[in-house]
C-alpha positions as a Python dict, from the first residue, in 0.01 Angstrom:
ca = {
    (1, 'K'): (0, 0, 0),
    (2, 'T'): (353, -94, 85),
    (3, 'E'): (513, 242, 18),
    (4, 'S'): (618, 517, 249),
    (5, 'R'): (399, 812, 343),
    (6, 'D'): (691, 1038, 238),
    (7, 'S'): (679, 893, -115),
    (8, 'I'): (305, 954, -141),
    (9, 'E'): (329, 1307, -1),
    (10, 'A'): (625, 1390, -230),
    (11, 'G'): (408, 1295, -527),
    (12, 'H'): (653, 1051, -684),
    (13, 'P'): (480, 881, -979),
    (14, 'I'): (420, 508, -1017),
    (15, 'L'): (552, 347, -1337),
    (16, 'L'): (377, 30, -1455),
    (17, 'I'): (528, -194, -1724),
    (18, 'C'): (327, -474, -1888),
    (19, 'I'): (515, -777, -2027),
    (20, 'G'): (352, -1090, -2171),
    (21, 'S'): (-23, -1133, -2199),
    (22, 'S'): (-257, -841, -2249),
    (23, 'C'): (-466, -741, -1950),
    (24, 'E'): (-759, -531, -1843),
    (25, 'F'): (-635, -266, -1602),
    (26, 'S'): (-898, -110, -1377),
    (27, 'Y'): (-880, 218, -1186),
    (28, 'S'): (-1111, 437, -982),
    (29, 'S'): (-1109, 717, -729),
    (30, 'E'): (-1278, 468, -492),
    (31, 'G'): (-1183, 115, -395),
    (32, 'P'): (-1358, -188, -547),
    (33, 'S'): (-1630, -181, -279),
    (34, 'G'): (-1721, 182, -355),
    (35, 'A'): (-2032, 300, -537),
    (36, 'Q'): (-1838, 414, -844),
    (37, 'K'): (-1775, 147, -1110),
    (38, 'P'): (-1402, 132, -1201),
    (39, 'K'): (-1292, 235, -1550),
    (40, 'T'): (-1096, -20, -1751),
    (41, 'V'): (-827, 8, -2016),
    (42, 'R'): (-664, -275, -2214),
    (43, 'L'): (-286, -294, -2184),
    (44, 'A'): (-74, -505, -2420),
    (45, 'S'): (279, -636, -2383),
    (46, 'G'): (523, -346, -2394),
    (47, 'D'): (274, -87, -2272),
    (48, 'V'): (388, 153, -2003),
    (49, 'L'): (155, 348, -1778),
    (50, 'L'): (262, 640, -1560),
    (51, 'L'): (40, 740, -1268),
    (52, 'G'): (137, 1084, -1140),
    (53, 'G'): (-29, 1397, -1012),
    (54, 'E'): (-392, 1338, -914),
    (55, 'S'): (-390, 992, -1074),
    (56, 'R'): (-116, 892, -831),
    (57, 'L'): (-368, 808, -558),
    (58, 'L'): (-619, 618, -772),
    (59, 'W'): (-714, 268, -669),
    (60, 'H'): (-574, 48, -948),
    (61, 'G'): (-504, -311, -1045),
    (62, 'V'): (-525, -583, -1309),
    (63, 'S'): (-883, -711, -1326),
    (64, 'K'): (-832, -971, -1601),
    (65, 'V'): (-549, -1135, -1794),
    (66, 'V'): (-644, -1198, -2159),
    (67, 'A'): (-586, -1563, -2256),
    (68, 'N'): (-372, -1650, -2560),
    (69, 'S'): (-242, -1295, -2602),
    (70, 'T'): (129, -1337, -2518),
    (71, 'P'): (333, -1233, -2824),
    (72, 'P'): (510, -1545, -2962),
    (73, 'S'): (828, -1342, -3015),
    (74, 'L'): (874, -1316, -2635),
    (75, 'R'): (934, -1693, -2606),
    (76, 'M'): (787, -1698, -2258),
    (77, 'L'): (516, -1902, -2090),
    (78, 'P'): (165, -1757, -2122),
    (79, 'G'): (90, -1509, -1847),
    (80, 'L'): (144, -1152, -1739),
    (81, 'L'): (444, -995, -1575),
    (82, 'Q'): (352, -648, -1455),
    (83, 'L'): (621, -441, -1292),
    (84, 'S'): (521, -157, -1060),
    (85, 'L'): (807, 81, -990),
    (86, 'R'): (774, 323, -698),
    (87, 'V'): (1006, 543, -497),
    (88, 'N'): (1006, 446, -128),
}
């Protein structure tokens, strides 16, 4: 992680914003090499996810970008722009 220890200890949430293609977002209490299989949720363009409290320290990331799912009204190239906002 590229955030400060103070930010983590203060419990500041992480705000994720999905723009463009839909994606499969995976998360787990263990990293990808752990014994526990990550859970996955589908996020679409415009979805916002807030990780706070206990979920703040979950391992998380985009595991798949869904092809041909960018809303035409965005007038952008196919692909995913995911913004992760954190307090540092």
